[in-house]
Coordinates of C-alpha atoms in Angstrom, one line a residue:
X1 CA -43.8 20.1 -33.8
X2 CA -40.3 18.5 -34.7
X3 CA -38.5 16.1 -32.6
X4 CA -35.0 16.5 -33.6
X5 CA -32.1 14.0 -32.1
X6 CA -29.3 11.9 -33.2
X7 CA -30.9 8.5 -34.4
X8 CA -27.4 7.2 -34.6
X9 CA -26.9 7.1 -31.1
X10 CA -28.7 4.4 -29.2
X11 CA -28.4 6.0 -25.8
X12 CA -30.0 9.3 -26.9
X13 CA -32.3 7.1 -29.3
X14 CA -33.5 5.3 -25.9
X15 CA -34.3 8.8 -24.5
X16 CA -36.0 9.9 -27.5
X17 CA -38.3 7.1 -27.4
X18 CA -39.6 8.0 -24.2
X19 CA -40.3 11.5 -25.4
X20 CA -42.3 10.0 -28.3
X21 CA -44.5 8.0 -26.1
X22 CA -45.2 11.0 -23.9
X23 CA -46.1 13.3 -26.7
X24 CA -48.4 10.4 -28.5
X25 CA -50.0 10.2 -25.0
X26 CA -50.7 13.8 -24.5
X27 CA -52.4 13.9 -27.8
X28 CA -49.3 16.1 -29.4
X29 CA -48.5 15.6 -33.0
X30 CA -44.7 15.7 -33.9
X31 CA -42.5 14.9 -36.6
X32 CA -38.7 13.3 -36.2
X33 CA -36.2 14.7 -37.7
X34 CA -32.3 13.3 -37.6
X35 CA -29.4 15.4 -37.1
X36 CA -26.6 14.9 -39.0
X37 CA -28.7 14.4 -42.2
X38 CA -28.4 17.4 -44.4
X39 CA -28.8 21.0 -42.9
X40 CA -31.1 21.0 -39.8
X41 CA -33.4 24.1 -39.8
X42 CA -34.5 24.6 -36.4
X43 CA -38.4 24.9 -36.4
X44 CA -40.5 27.8 -34.5
X45 CA -42.0 25.0 -32.1
X46 CA -40.3 21.5 -31.4
X47 CA -37.7 19.6 -29.1
X48 CA -34.3 19.6 -29.8
X49 CA -32.0 17.1 -27.9
X50 CA -28.1 17.4 -28.7
X51 CA -24.9 16.8 -27.3
X52 CA -22.7 19.9 -27.0
X53 CA -19.0 18.6 -27.0
X54 CA -16.4 20.6 -25.5
X55 CA -14.5 22.9 -27.5
X56 CA -10.9 22.4 -28.4
X57 CA -8.8 24.0 -25.4
X58 CA -12.0 24.9 -23.2
X59 CA -14.0 22.5 -20.5
X60 CA -17.1 21.3 -21.3
X61 CA -20.1 23.0 -20.7
X62 CA -22.0 20.3 -18.7
X63 CA -20.5 18.0 -16.6
X64 CA -20.6 14.1 -17.2
X65 CA -24.1 12.6 -17.1
X66 CA -25.9 16.4 -16.5
X67 CA -28.2 17.9 -18.6
X68 CA -30.0 21.3 -19.1
X69 CA -33.5 22.0 -20.5
X70 CA -34.5 25.4 -21.7
X71 CA -37.0 27.0 -23.6
X72 CA -36.7 29.7 -26.4
X73 CA -39.6 30.5 -27.7
X74 CA -41.6 27.4 -28.8
X75 CA -38.6 25.4 -29.1
X76 CA -37.4 23.2 -26.2
X77 CA -33.7 22.5 -25.9
X78 CA -32.1 19.4 -24.4
X79 CA -28.5 19.6 -23.9
X80 CA -25.6 17.5 -22.3
X81 CA -22.1 16.9 -23.1
X82 CA -22.3 13.4 -23.3
X83 CA -25.1 11.0 -24.6
X84 CA -26.2 9.9 -20.8
X85 CA -26.8 13.3 -20.1
X86 CA -29.0 14.0 -23.2
X87 CA -30.5 10.7 -22.2
X88 CA -31.4 11.7 -18.8
X89 CA -32.4 15.3 -19.8
X90 CA -35.1 13.7 -22.4
X91 CA -36.3 11.1 -19.7
X92 CA -36.8 14.3 -17.1
X93 CA -38.9 16.0 -20.1
X94 CA -40.8 13.2 -20.9
X95 CA -42.0 12.7 -17.4
X96 CA -42.7 16.4 -17.2
X97 CA -44.9 16.4 -20.6
X98 CA -46.7 13.4 -19.0
X99 CA -47.5 15.7 -16.0
X100 CA -48.4 18.7 -17.8
X101 CA -45.6 20.8 -16.3
X102 CA -44.8 23.8 -18.5
X103 CA -41.4 25.7 -18.7
X104 CA -41.5 29.2 -19.9
X105 CA -39.6 31.2 -21.8
X106 CA -36.2 31.7 -20.5
X107 CA -36.6 29.3 -17.6
X108 CA -34.4 26.1 -17.4
X109 CA -34.0 22.7 -15.5
X110 CA -30.3 21.6 -14.7
X111 CA -29.3 18.5 -13.0
X112 CA -26.4 16.6 -12.4
X113 CA -25.5 13.3 -10.7
X114 CA -25.4 13.1 -6.8
X115 CA -23.1 9.8 -7.6
X116 CA -21.2 9.2 -10.7
X117 CA -21.5 5.5 -10.5
X118 CA -25.2 4.3 -9.7
X119 CA -25.4 0.6 -9.9
X120 CA -26.8 -2.8 -9.1
X121 CA -25.3 -5.7 -7.5
X122 CA -26.7 -8.5 -9.2
X123 CA -25.6 -12.4 -8.3
X124 CA -25.6 -14.7 -11.5
X125 CA -27.2 -18.0 -10.2
X126 CA -24.0 -19.7 -11.9
X127 CA -22.0 -20.9 -9.1
X128 CA -23.4 -18.4 -6.9
X129 CA -22.3 -17.4 -3.3
X130 CA -25.3 -18.5 -1.8
X131 CA -28.0 -21.3 -2.4
X132 CA -31.6 -21.7 -2.4
X133 CA -35.0 -21.5 -4.7
X134 CA -34.0 -17.9 -5.9
X135 CA -30.9 -19.2 -7.8
X136 CA -32.0 -22.7 -8.8
X137 CA -35.4 -21.2 -10.2
X138 CA -33.9 -18.6 -11.9
X139 CA -31.0 -20.4 -13.6
X140 CA -33.3 -20.3 -17.2
X141 CA -34.4 -16.7 -16.5
X142 CA -30.8 -15.2 -16.2
X143 CA -29.9 -17.1 -19.7
X144 CA -33.0 -15.5 -21.4
X145 CA -32.3 -12.1 -23.2
X146 CA -35.8 -11.1 -23.2
X147 CA -35.4 -10.8 -19.3
X148 CA -32.2 -8.8 -19.4
X149 CA -33.2 -6.4 -21.8
X150 CA -36.6 -5.6 -19.9
X151 CA -34.3 -5.4 -16.7
X152 CA -31.7 -3.2 -18.5
X153 CA -34.4 -0.8 -19.9
X154 CA -35.7 -0.5 -16.5
X155 CA -32.4 0.4 -15.1
X156 CA -31.6 3.3 -17.5
X157 CA -35.1 4.8 -17.1
X158 CA -34.0 5.3 -13.4
X159 CA -30.7 6.6 -14.0
X160 CA -28.6 3.7 -13.2
X161 CA -25.3 3.6 -15.2
X162 CA -23.7 0.5 -13.8
X163 CA -24.8 -3.4 -13.3
X164 CA -22.3 -5.5 -11.5
X165 CA -22.5 -9.3 -12.2
X166 CA -21.3 -11.6 -9.4
X167 CA -20.3 -15.3 -9.6
X168 CA -17.8 -17.3 -7.8
X169 CA -16.8 -19.1 -11.3
X170 CA -18.4 -17.8 -14.2
X171 CA -15.5 -18.6 -16.5
X172 CA -16.7 -21.6 -17.8
X173 CA -20.2 -20.2 -19.0
X174 CA -18.6 -17.2 -20.6
X175 CA -15.2 -18.2 -22.2
X176 CA -13.2 -21.0 -23.4
X177 CA -9.6 -21.4 -24.2
X178 CA -7.5 -24.0 -26.0
X179 CA -5.0 -24.0 -23.2
X180 CA -7.5 -25.4 -20.7
X181 CA -10.1 -26.9 -22.9
X182 CA -11.0 -29.7 -20.6
X183 CA -11.7 -27.4 -17.9
X184 CA -14.9 -26.2 -19.6
X185 CA -17.5 -29.1 -19.4
X186 CA -19.7 -27.4 -22.1
X187 CA -19.7 -28.5 -25.9
X188 CA -18.3 -26.1 -28.8
X189 CA -21.8 -25.6 -29.6
X190 CA -22.9 -24.8 -26.3
X191 CA -19.8 -22.5 -25.8
X192 CA -20.7 -20.4 -28.7
X193 CA -24.5 -20.2 -27.6
X194 CA -23.3 -18.6 -24.5
X195 CA -20.7 -16.3 -25.6
X196 CA -23.4 -14.7 -28.2
X197 CA -26.0 -14.5 -25.3
X198 CA -23.4 -12.6 -23.1
X199 CA -22.3 -10.4 -26.1
X200 CA -25.7 -9.2 -26.7
X201 CA -26.5 -8.7 -23.0
X202 CA -23.3 -6.4 -22.8
X203 CA -24.4 -4.8 -26.2
X204 CA -28.0 -4.0 -24.7
X205 CA -26.4 -2.6 -21.7
X206 CA -24.2 -0.2 -23.6
X207 CA -27.0 0.9 -25.6
X208 CA -28.6 2.0 -22.4
X209 CA -25.7 3.7 -20.9
X210 CA -25.0 1.0 -18.3
X211 CA -21.5 -0.2 -17.6
X212 CA -20.9 -4.0 -17.0
X213 CA -18.8 -5.1 -14.1
X214 CA -17.9 -8.6 -13.5
X215 CA -17.1 -9.8 -9.9
X216 CA -15.5 -12.9 -9.3
X217 CA -14.1 -15.0 -6.2
X218 CA -10.4 -15.3 -6.6
X219 CA -9.4 -18.7 -5.9
X220 CA -12.3 -20.6 -6.6
X221 CA -13.0 -23.2 -8.9
X222 CA -15.9 -25.5 -9.7
X223 CA -15.4 -29.5 -9.6
X224 CA -15.6 -29.8 -13.1
X225 CA -12.8 -27.2 -13.7
X226 CA -10.6 -28.8 -11.1
X227 CA -11.2 -32.3 -12.7
X228 CA -10.3 -30.5 -16.2
X229 CA -7.0 -29.2 -14.7
X230 CA -6.1 -32.7 -13.8
X231 CA -6.9 -31.9 -9.9
X232 CA -9.1 -33.7 -7.4
X233 CA -12.8 -33.0 -7.9
X234 CA -12.7 -31.7 -3.9
X235 CA -10.3 -28.9 -5.0
X236 CA -13.4 -27.4 -6.7
X237 CA -15.7 -27.5 -3.9
X238 CA -17.5 -24.5 -3.3
X239 CA -20.6 -23.2 -1.2
X240 CA -20.6 -21.1 1.6
X241 CA -17.8 -20.6 3.7
X242 CA -19.0 -21.1 6.9
X243 CA -20.6 -24.7 6.4
X244 CA -18.7 -28.0 6.8
X245 CA -16.2 -27.3 4.4
X246 CA -14.1 -25.1 6.2
X247 CA -14.4 -27.7 9.1
X248 CA -13.6 -30.5 6.6
X249 CA -10.8 -29.5 4.5
X250 CA -10.4 -25.6 5.5
X251 CA -7.3 -23.8 5.4
X252 CA -5.2 -26.8 4.0
X253 CA -7.3 -26.7 0.9
X254 CA -7.2 -22.7 0.7
X255 CA -3.6 -22.7 1.1
X256 CA -3.2 -25.3 -1.8
X257 CA -5.2 -23.2 -4.2
X258 CA -3.7 -19.8 -3.4
X259 CA -0.1 -21.6 -3.8
X260 CA -0.9 -23.8 -6.9
X261 CA 0.8 -22.4 -10.0
X262 CA -1.8 -24.3 -12.1
X263 CA -4.6 -22.4 -10.7
X264 CA -3.0 -19.4 -10.6
X265 CA -2.3 -19.8 -14.5
X266 CA -5.8 -21.0 -15.1
X267 CA -7.5 -17.9 -13.6
X268 CA -4.9 -15.5 -15.2
X269 CA -6.0 -17.2 -18.4
X270 CA -9.7 -17.0 -17.9
X271 CA -9.6 -13.4 -17.1
X272 CA -7.6 -12.7 -20.3
X273 CA -10.1 -14.5 -22.3
X274 CA -12.9 -12.4 -20.7
X275 CA -11.2 -9.1 -21.7
X276 CA -10.6 -10.6 -24.9
X277 CA -14.0 -12.0 -26.0
X278 CA -16.1 -8.9 -24.3
X279 CA -14.9 -5.7 -25.3
X280 CA -18.0 -4.0 -23.9
X281 CA -17.3 -5.4 -20.3
X282 CA -16.4 -2.3 -18.6
X283 CA -14.4 -3.7 -15.7
X284 CA -13.4 -6.3 -12.9
X285 CA -13.5 -6.6 -9.1
X286 CA -12.4 -9.0 -6.8
X287 CA -11.3 -9.6 -3.4
X288 CA -8.2 -11.2 -1.7
X289 CA -10.1 -12.5 1.3
X290 CA -12.8 -15.0 1.3
X291 CA -11.6 -18.5 1.0
X292 CA -7.8 -16.9 0.5
X293 CA -5.4 -18.0 3.0
X294 CA -1.9 -16.6 3.7
X295 CA -0.6 -12.9 4.7
X296 CA -1.6 -9.7 2.9
X297 CA 1.2 -9.6 1.0
X298 CA 0.6 -13.2 -0.3
X299 CA -3.0 -12.5 -1.3
X300 CA -2.2 -9.4 -2.6
X301 CA 0.5 -10.9 -4.8
X302 CA -1.8 -13.5 -6.0
X303 CA -4.1 -10.9 -7.4
X304 CA -1.4 -8.9 -9.1
X305 CA 0.2 -12.0 -10.7
X306 CA -3.8 -13.2 -11.9
X307 CA -5.8 -10.3 -12.5
X308 CA -3.6 -7.3 -12.9
X309 CA -1.3 -9.4 -15.2
X310 CA -4.2 -10.7 -17.3
X311 CA -5.5 -7.1 -17.5
X312 CA -1.7 -6.0 -18.9
X313 CA -1.8 -8.8 -21.4
X314 CA -5.3 -7.8 -22.8
X315 CA -3.8 -4.5 -23.7
X316 CA -6.8 -2.9 -22.3
X317 CA -7.0 0.1 -19.8
X318 CA -10.3 -1.0 -17.8
X319 CA -11.2 -0.2 -14.2
X320 CA -10.3 -2.3 -11.7
X321 CA -12.3 -2.8 -8.2
X322 CA -10.7 -4.4 -5.2
X323 CA -13.1 -5.2 -2.5
X324 CA -11.6 -5.0 1.0
X325 CA -14.2 -7.0 3.4
X326 CA -13.0 -9.3 5.9
X327 CA -9.2 -8.1 5.6
X328 CA -7.1 -5.5 6.8
X329 CA -4.1 -5.1 3.9
X330 CA -4.8 -1.3 3.3
X331 CA -0.7 -1.0 2.7
X332 CA -0.4 -4.1 0.8
X333 CA -3.4 -3.1 -1.5
X334 CA -1.7 0.6 -2.1
X335 CA 1.5 -0.7 -2.3
X336 CA 1.0 -3.9 -4.7
X337 CA -2.3 -3.4 -6.5
X338 CA -3.4 0.1 -6.7
X339 CA 0.0 1.2 -7.9
X340 CA -0.3 -0.9 -10.9
X341 CA -3.2 1.4 -12.2
X342 CA -4.1 4.6 -13.3
X343 CA -5.5 6.4 -10.4
X344 CA -8.7 7.0 -12.3
X345 CA -9.1 3.2 -13.0
X346 CA -8.7 1.9 -9.4
X347 CA -11.3 1.5 -7.0
X348 CA -11.6 0.4 -3.5
X349 CA -15.0 -1.2 -2.7
X350 CA -16.5 -1.5 1.1
X351 CA -19.5 -2.9 2.6
X352 CA -21.0 0.7 3.8
X353 CA -23.7 -0.9 6.0
X354 CA -22.0 -4.5 6.3
X355 CA -25.2 -6.7 5.3
X356 CA -28.0 -4.2 6.4
X357 CA -28.8 -1.1 4.4
X358 CA -32.1 -0.9 5.8
X359 CA -30.9 0.3 9.6
X360 CA -29.6 3.6 9.7
X361 CA -29.1 5.9 6.7
X362 CA -25.9 7.0 8.0
X363 CA -23.8 3.9 9.2
X364 CA -20.5 4.6 11.1
X365 CA -18.6 1.4 10.2
X366 CA -16.0 3.3 8.4
X367 CA -15.1 5.1 11.7
X368 CA -15.6 2.0 13.8
X369 CA -13.8 -0.4 12.0
X370 CA -11.0 1.3 10.7
X371 CA -11.8 0.7 7.1
X372 CA -9.5 3.2 5.3
X373 CA -6.3 2.1 7.6
X374 CA -3.3 2.3 5.3
X375 CA -5.3 3.8 2.4
X376 CA -4.6 7.4 1.4
X377 CA -8.1 8.6 0.6
X378 CA -6.7 11.7 -1.2
X379 CA -5.7 9.6 -4.3
X380 CA -8.1 6.7 -3.7
X381 CA -11.7 6.2 -5.1
X382 CA -14.1 4.3 -3.2
X383 CA -17.5 2.4 -4.2
X384 CA -20.1 1.6 -1.4
X385 CA -21.3 -1.9 -1.6
X386 CA -24.8 -1.2 -0.1
X387 CA -26.3 -4.8 0.8
X388 CA -30.0 -5.4 1.3
X389 CA -30.2 -8.7 3.0
X390 CA -33.2 -8.1 4.8
X391 CA -36.2 -7.4 2.5
X392 CA -36.7 -9.8 -0.3
X393 CA -40.4 -10.9 -0.3
X394 CA -42.5 -7.7 0.9
X395 CA -42.3 -4.5 -1.0
X396 CA -40.1 -1.6 0.3
X397 CA -40.1 2.3 -0.1
X398 CA -39.3 5.1 2.1
X399 CA -38.0 8.0 -0.2
X400 CA -37.1 9.8 3.0
X401 CA -34.8 7.1 4.3
X402 CA -33.0 6.5 0.9
X403 CA -32.7 10.3 0.3
X404 CA -30.7 10.5 3.7
X405 CA -28.6 7.5 3.0
X406 CA -27.5 8.6 -0.3
X407 CA -26.8 12.0 0.9
X408 CA -24.4 10.5 3.7
X409 CA -22.7 8.7 1.1
X410 CA -21.7 11.9 -0.6
X411 CA -18.2 12.3 0.5
X412 CA -15.2 13.4 -1.7
X413 CA -13.7 10.4 -2.0
X414 CA -16.9 8.0 -2.7
X415 CA -17.6 7.8 -6.5
X416 CA -20.7 6.0 -6.3
X417 CA -22.2 2.7 -5.1
X418 CA -24.2 -0.6 -6.3
X419 CA -26.7 -2.2 -4.1
X420 CA -28.2 -5.6 -4.0
X421 CA -28.0 -8.9 -1.9
X422 CA -26.0 -12.0 -1.7
X423 CA -29.2 -14.2 -0.8
X424 CA -31.5 -13.2 -3.6
X425 CA -32.1 -12.8 -7.3
X426 CA -34.4 -10.4 -8.7
X427 CA -35.3 -12.4 -11.5
X428 CA -38.6 -14.6 -12.3
X429 CA -41.3 -13.8 -9.3
X430 CA -41.3 -17.6 -7.8
X431 CA -43.1 -16.4 -4.6
X432 CA -46.4 -15.8 -5.9
X433 CA -48.8 -18.1 -7.7
X434 CA -50.5 -16.7 -10.9
X435 CA -53.7 -15.5 -9.7
X436 CA -55.6 -12.5 -10.7
X437 CA -53.8 -10.0 -8.5
X438 CA -50.5 -10.9 -10.0
X439 CA -49.8 -8.3 -13.1
X440 CA -45.9 -9.1 -13.2
X441 CA -43.4 -11.6 -14.4
X442 CA -40.2 -10.5 -12.8
X443 CA -39.5 -9.8 -9.1
X444 CA -37.9 -6.5 -9.9
X445 CA -41.4 -5.6 -11.3
X446 CA -42.8 -6.4 -8.0
X447 CA -40.4 -4.4 -6.2
X448 CA -40.1 -1.6 -8.9
X449 CA -40.6 1.2 -6.8
X450 CA -37.5 0.4 -4.5
X451 CA -35.3 0.1 -7.6
X452 CA -36.7 3.5 -8.7
X453 CA -35.9 5.2 -5.2
X454 CA -32.4 4.1 -5.0
X455 CA -31.7 5.1 -8.8
X456 CA -33.7 8.4 -9.0
X457 CA -32.4 9.5 -5.4
X458 CA -28.9 8.8 -6.4
X459 CA -28.9 10.9 -9.3
X460 CA -31.0 13.8 -7.5
X461 CA -31.9 13.4 -3.9
X462 CA -33.8 16.2 -4.0
X463 CA -36.5 14.4 -6.4
X464 CA -39.7 15.2 -4.4
X465 CA -42.9 13.1 -3.6
X466 CA -44.7 14.2 -6.9
X467 CA -42.6 12.1 -9.1
X468 CA -43.2 9.1 -6.7
X469 CA -46.9 9.4 -7.0
X470 CA -46.7 9.9 -10.7
X471 CA -44.6 6.7 -11.2
X472 CA -46.9 4.8 -8.9
X473 CA -50.0 5.7 -10.6
X474 CA -48.8 3.7 -13.5
X475 CA -49.4 0.7 -11.2
X476 CA -52.0 1.5 -8.8
X477 CA -53.7 4.3 -10.6
X478 CA -54.1 7.8 -9.3
X479 CA -57.0 7.0 -6.5
X480 CA -54.6 4.5 -4.9
X481 CA -51.0 5.9 -5.4
X482 CA -51.0 8.2 -2.8
X483 CA -52.3 5.8 -0.3
X484 CA -49.6 3.4 -1.5
X485 CA -47.0 6.0 -1.2
X486 CA -48.0 6.7 2.2
X487 CA -48.7 3.6 3.8
X488 CA -45.4 1.9 2.4
X489 CA -43.4 4.9 3.7
X490 CA -44.5 4.0 7.2
X491 CA -44.5 0.4 6.9
X492 CA -41.0 0.4 5.3
X493 CA -39.8 2.2 8.7
X494 CA -40.2 -0.9 10.7
X495 CA -37.3 -3.4 9.4
X496 CA -34.6 -0.4 9.7
X497 CA -35.8 0.3 13.4
X498 CA -35.6 -3.4 14.3
X499 CA -32.3 -3.8 13.0
X500 CA -31.1 -0.7 14.9
X501 CA -32.4 -2.2 18.1
X502 CA -31.2 -5.8 17.4
X503 CA -28.1 -5.9 15.3
X504 CA -25.8 -8.8 13.8
X505 CA -23.5 -8.2 11.4
X506 CA -23.9 -10.8 8.6
X507 CA -26.6 -11.7 6.3
X508 CA -26.4 -15.6 7.2
X509 CA -26.6 -14.7 10.8
X510 CA -29.9 -12.4 10.4
X511 CA -32.7 -11.9 8.1
X512 CA -34.8 -9.6 9.3
X513 CA -37.8 -9.9 7.4
X514 CA -38.3 -13.5 8.0
X515 CA -36.9 -13.1 11.5
X516 CA -34.3 -16.1 10.9
X517 CA -30.7 -16.9 11.3
X518 CA -29.1 -19.5 8.8
X519 CA -27.0 -20.4 12.0
X520 CA -29.2 -20.4 14.8
X521 CA -32.7 -20.4 13.4
X522 CA -35.8 -18.6 14.6
X523 CA -35.2 -15.8 16.9
X524 CA -37.3 -15.3 20.1
X525 CA -38.1 -12.7 22.3
X526 CA -35.0 -14.2 24.5
X527 CA -32.9 -13.3 21.6
X528 CA -33.8 -9.9 21.1
X529 CA -33.7 -9.2 25.0
X530 CA -30.0 -10.5 25.1
X531 CA -29.5 -8.9 21.7
X532 CA -27.0 -5.7 21.0
X533 CA -28.0 -2.5 19.0
X534 CA -26.2 -1.4 15.9
X535 CA -23.0 0.4 16.9
X536 CA -22.3 4.0 16.5
X537 CA -25.9 5.4 15.8
X538 CA -27.0 6.2 19.2
X539 CA -29.4 3.6 20.1
X540 CA -29.8 2.1 23.8
X541 CA -30.0 -1.8 23.9
X542 CA -32.7 -3.5 25.4
X543 CA -30.5 -5.1 28.2
X544 CA -28.7 -1.7 29.0
X545 CA -32.1 0.0 29.3
X546 CA -33.6 -2.7 31.8
X547 CA -30.7 -2.6 33.6
X548 CA -30.9 1.3 33.7
X549 CA -34.3 1.2 35.0
X550 CA -33.8 -1.7 37.4
X551 CA -30.8 0.5 39.1
X552 CA -33.2 3.8 39.1
X553 CA -30.7 5.8 36.5
X554 CA -32.8 5.4 33.5
X555 CA -33.4 9.1 32.9
X556 CA -29.5 9.8 33.0
X557 CA -28.5 6.6 31.0
X558 CA -30.8 7.4 28.2
X559 CA -30.0 11.2 27.9
X560 CA -26.7 10.0 26.1
X561 CA -28.7 8.1 23.3
X562 CA -30.9 9.2 20.4
X563 CA -33.1 6.4 20.6
X564 CA -34.0 3.8 23.3
X565 CA -36.1 0.9 22.9
X566 CA -39.3 2.7 24.0
X567 CA -38.6 5.3 21.2
X568 CA -38.1 2.3 18.7
X569 CA -41.3 0.1 20.2
X570 CA -43.4 3.6 19.9
X571 CA -42.1 3.8 16.2
X572 CA -42.9 0.5 15.5
X573 CA -46.5 0.8 16.9
X574 CA -47.3 3.9 15.1
X575 CA -45.8 2.6 11.7
X576 CA -47.9 -0.5 11.8
X577 CA -51.0 1.5 12.5
X578 CA -50.3 4.0 9.7
X579 CA -49.8 1.4 7.3
X580 CA -52.9 -1.0 8.5
X581 CA -55.0 2.6 8.1
X582 CA -53.5 3.4 4.7
X583 CA -54.1 -0.5 3.3
X584 CA -58.0 -0.4 4.6
X585 CA -58.8 2.8 2.6

């Protein structure tokens, strides 16, 4: 048979490579033919992967990132209007070839993305928002292009199209400006090496159909940058904003940073250099909240005079993502920042489940917290930040939960999401010693199933269990894959149930997996007894349950809730038993 595709398109070529591997594993002989090289005669038997561009004056035949696979005789067509769609079609057909799924003559498979942007929140370990082993032990890994090639290939295979990189102050690592050369502590040789590294990273992402966004923290500096600007080093102090810094220097330092014309010009120049240096950089994101002081007008004006002005000076029309956590400035955002952009290039980002996506698949914080006050959702695009600050060590994987979560995010104003954490880096695995059981190098490989669920289901929420079994067979074999799927499905219900019964908003206050708080330490049974349930999702708290039982009105009081502590305790016991049973087989 013939395999025909556009080999000059790296995105389609990546999909075709998966087709070739699947054909080879199936023992099927094929010959490659590249479209665009002379006249391509369609064979009687083969696979034709191609873009079908819109004809002049007509709408595209297929939506962005969608594909259609159909058979005419012995020829299978894989079509899409764009390269991503064709790649996803190739991936789908490669998988079906591997599982022996047939496609009858005249039958077709059509899929389109449930959410247009399906992304990852990745903390760079360079001036990170958090601290600890995940960051310190991954500094070398995240400057290793071999890691990023492997990681980006995995993201593409699982239908992600966005990688957001987060750092409080990445500029010294990524760009240099003669205007502020002293603010960059690296030598010219080191700067050149770093720029070449990030360019290669961004190019590989583009070749996999993945857009890179860079998120920064507004007025944050490093001590080295502050010194290079001629300012005291403590102006560049950084760390968690809830530590002693906020009490030691606190608001006066934040106000100085926000009002300093020198810092304002420095940030503007650094953003400009980013956009000039990296044409593959898709867009930028920031907020006007954390560490910033002043009124909503003052903070948004700072964003306009730095980020927005730098974008204008660059001459690039790029997407801009405005985070809205910890602030109520909807009117200011709309009037001052959103009005500066083409509506298709402006996004509002909001923490959909706060810090705990593993809690309830349909959180209600949008309504409870008035997330969109002052924002016109008819003309505004929203991206959800889906924060997993609960599961870093143990594997997690419940397709039913993720499916419900994704379907809950499908709202007219929601254009997509990115998921990840503040407190962890899925880089090199540092938690396991290299005994025989360890068959992986990187943390994302250990948590591969979790990545597969969020990527695949946010593209197609109706993906069924047969796909997960097939994917898990590669790691666990045909005998153990179904057991792993079933056992992990039950085990993964434990932390969401705990979070529903015992809710604390922020990650530094509560990490369910370790039962720890950065603020108060280990949580005891007394903490749970005094705790409150997740708001808005119909869970009755422990203290309320005990009070109602004591007063003899339990049946009446519990009737207005969907879950009581007894329901959740029963679920925890059942899930634990089912997980143990699967592990013992």
